[in-house]
C-alpha atoms as one frame of an Amber mdcrd trajectory, in Angstrom:
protein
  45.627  20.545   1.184  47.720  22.418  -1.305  48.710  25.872   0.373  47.800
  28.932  -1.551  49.064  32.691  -1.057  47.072  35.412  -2.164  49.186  39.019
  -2.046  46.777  41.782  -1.173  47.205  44.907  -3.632  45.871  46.862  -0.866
  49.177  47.538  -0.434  50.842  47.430  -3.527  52.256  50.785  -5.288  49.393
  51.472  -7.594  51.815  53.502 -10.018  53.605  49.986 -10.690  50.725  47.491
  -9.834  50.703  45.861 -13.172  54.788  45.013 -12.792  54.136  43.855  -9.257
  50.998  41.801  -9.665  53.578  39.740 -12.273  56.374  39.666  -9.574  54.137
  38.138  -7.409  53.475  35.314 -10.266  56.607  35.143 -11.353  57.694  33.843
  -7.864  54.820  31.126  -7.168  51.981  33.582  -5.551  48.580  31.675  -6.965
  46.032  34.234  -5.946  45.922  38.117  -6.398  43.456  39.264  -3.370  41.122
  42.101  -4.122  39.576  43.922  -0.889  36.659  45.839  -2.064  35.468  48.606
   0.343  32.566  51.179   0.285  32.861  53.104   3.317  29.707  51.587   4.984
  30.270  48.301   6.478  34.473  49.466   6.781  35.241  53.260   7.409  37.674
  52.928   4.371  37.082  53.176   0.574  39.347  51.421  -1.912  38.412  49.816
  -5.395  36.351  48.768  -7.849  35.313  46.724 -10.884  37.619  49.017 -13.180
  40.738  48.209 -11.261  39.573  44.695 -11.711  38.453  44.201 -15.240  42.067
  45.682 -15.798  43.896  43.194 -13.824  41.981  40.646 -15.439  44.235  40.744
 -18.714  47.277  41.058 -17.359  47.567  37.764 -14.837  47.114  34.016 -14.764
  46.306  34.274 -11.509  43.120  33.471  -9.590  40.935  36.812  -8.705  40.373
  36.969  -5.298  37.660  39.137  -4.779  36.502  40.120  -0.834  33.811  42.105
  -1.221  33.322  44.553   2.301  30.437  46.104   1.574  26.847  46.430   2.500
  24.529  43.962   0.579  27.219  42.704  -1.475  24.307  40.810  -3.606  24.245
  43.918  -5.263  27.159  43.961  -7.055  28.090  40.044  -7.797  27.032  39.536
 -11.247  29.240  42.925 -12.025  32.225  41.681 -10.281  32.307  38.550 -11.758
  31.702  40.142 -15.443  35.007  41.942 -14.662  36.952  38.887 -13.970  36.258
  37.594 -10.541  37.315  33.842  -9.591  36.165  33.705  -6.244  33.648  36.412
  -4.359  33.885  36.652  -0.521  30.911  37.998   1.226  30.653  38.917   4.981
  28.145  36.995   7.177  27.599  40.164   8.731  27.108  42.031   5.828  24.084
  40.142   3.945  20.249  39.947   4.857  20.177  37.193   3.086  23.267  35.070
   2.917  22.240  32.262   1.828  20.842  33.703  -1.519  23.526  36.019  -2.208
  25.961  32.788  -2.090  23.719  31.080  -4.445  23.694  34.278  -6.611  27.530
  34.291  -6.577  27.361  30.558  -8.001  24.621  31.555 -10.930  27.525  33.445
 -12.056  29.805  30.802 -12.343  32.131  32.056  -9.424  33.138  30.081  -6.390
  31.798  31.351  -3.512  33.531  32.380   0.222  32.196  33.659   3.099  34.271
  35.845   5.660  33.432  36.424   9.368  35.148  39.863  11.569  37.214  39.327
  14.460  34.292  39.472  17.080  32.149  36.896  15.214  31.872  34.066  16.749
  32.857  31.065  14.397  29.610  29.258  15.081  27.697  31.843  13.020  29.656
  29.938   9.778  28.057  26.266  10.755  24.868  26.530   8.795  26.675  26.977
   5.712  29.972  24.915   5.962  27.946  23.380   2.701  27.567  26.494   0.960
  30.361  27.758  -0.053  34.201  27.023  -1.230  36.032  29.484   1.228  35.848
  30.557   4.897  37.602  33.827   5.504  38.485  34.480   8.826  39.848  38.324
   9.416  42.474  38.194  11.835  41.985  42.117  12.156  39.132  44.466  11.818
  38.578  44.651   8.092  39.365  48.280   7.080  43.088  49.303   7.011  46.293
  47.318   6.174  49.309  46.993   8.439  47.582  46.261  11.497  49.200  43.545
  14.270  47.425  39.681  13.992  45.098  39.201  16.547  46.794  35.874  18.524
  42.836  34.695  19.014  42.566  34.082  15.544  44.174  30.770  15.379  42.143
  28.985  17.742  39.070  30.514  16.100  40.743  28.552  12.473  41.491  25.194
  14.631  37.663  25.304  15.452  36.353  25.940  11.778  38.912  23.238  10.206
  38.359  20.894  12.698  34.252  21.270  12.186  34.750  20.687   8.436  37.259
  17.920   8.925  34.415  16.492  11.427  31.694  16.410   8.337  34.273  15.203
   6.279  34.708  18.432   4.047  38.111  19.309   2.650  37.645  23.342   1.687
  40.078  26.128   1.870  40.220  28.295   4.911  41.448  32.169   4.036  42.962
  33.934   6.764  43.063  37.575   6.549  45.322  40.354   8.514  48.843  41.019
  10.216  50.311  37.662   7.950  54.237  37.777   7.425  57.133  35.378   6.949
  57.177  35.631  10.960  54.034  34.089  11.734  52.412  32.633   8.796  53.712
  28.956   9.972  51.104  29.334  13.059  48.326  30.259  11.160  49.342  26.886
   8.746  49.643  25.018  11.492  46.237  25.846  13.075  44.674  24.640   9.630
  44.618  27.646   7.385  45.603  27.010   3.479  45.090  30.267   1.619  47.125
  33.246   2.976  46.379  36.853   2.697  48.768  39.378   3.059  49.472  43.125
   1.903  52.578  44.773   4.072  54.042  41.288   4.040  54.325  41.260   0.524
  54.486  44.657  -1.212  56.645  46.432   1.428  59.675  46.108   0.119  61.178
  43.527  -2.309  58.200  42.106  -3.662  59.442  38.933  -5.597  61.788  38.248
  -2.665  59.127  38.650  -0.524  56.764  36.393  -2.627  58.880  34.021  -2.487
  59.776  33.744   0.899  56.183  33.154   1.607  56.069  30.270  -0.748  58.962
  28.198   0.460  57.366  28.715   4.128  53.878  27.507   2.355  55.661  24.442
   0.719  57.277  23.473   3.888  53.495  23.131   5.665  51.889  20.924   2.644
């Protein structure tokens, strides 16, 4: 499967986001990831459709929205009116799941469904069929720059190697604690899309960008 990174503006430097989300481009990143919080299901709060419709006309990119918020059907058809490629919905987070997924696809967006650290990965086999993504959070959504949790990657062996069972080739996300330092074990335990914030914004951003991709290229 083609590997795909997906810089989190979470931690990008909001008075330059515009110049960085092209950086990012620039040096191969296919994804910009937008974490949506509301206070509710995460303590934090971060952004919202304006940030996104605004993004929307500046990059080629694919929209990666992860929506962390309570009932999260509530807000799909606005999100992807403002530009959103791809809308990630907790498990944990929806009384209905399987509706709001099929909500997400009446709007013409792919759909992705995420699961918190102490979720077992079991809770995701009803609806391997039902959406494009699986994001596994490899820390407790909420805050950036927190360590990876080491447990994660057996909990992505078990998810790939369930879809690769049913014969299902779809993109596992992998969300938290991602840099150049250990993003070859989360590849290597079957992940293809990586998230990460710190690992890309702190510092040299294209560098950083592209660091990440020759890593990615070397795992496809």
């Amino acid at each position: 499967m083609k590997n795909i990174l997906a810089p989190s503006i979470l931690s990008a430097d909001f008075r330059t986001l515009g110049e960085q989300i092209k950086m990012t481009e620039k040096a191969g990143a296919q994804y910009v990831h937008f974490d949506v919080m509301d206070g509710i299901f995460v303590p934090s709060i971060s952004f919202g459709m304006p940030v996104l419709s605004s993004i929307k006309g500046l990059t080629g990119q694919t929209l990666d929205v992860h929506l962390m918020v309570t009932e999260p059907a509530r807000y799909v058809a606005e999100f992807a009116k403002c530009g959103a490629d791809i809308i990630t919905v907790h498990l944990e987070a929806c009384k209905d799941l399987k509706k709001t997924l099929e909500e997400i696809h009446r709007c013409g967006v792919r759909a992705g469904i995420s699961i918190r650290p102490g979720t077992p990965v079991k809770s995701l086999m009803p609806y391997l069929e039902d959406a494009e993504m699986f994001l596994i959070m490899s820390v407790e959504p909420g805050f950036g720059g927190q360590e990876f949790i080491p447990e994660s990657l057996e909990r992505i062996r078990t998810l790939r190697a369930a879809l690769e069972k049913d014969g299902m080739e779809k993109d596992i996300e992998v969300d938290g604690g991602i840099y150049h330092s250990n993003v070859a074990e989360v590849l290597k335990a079957g992940a293809n899309v990586i998230v990460s914030g710190s690992g890309v914004y702190k510092g040299d951003v294209f560098r950083n960008t592209a660091e990440f991709m020759e890593i990615l290229k070397d795992y496809e």
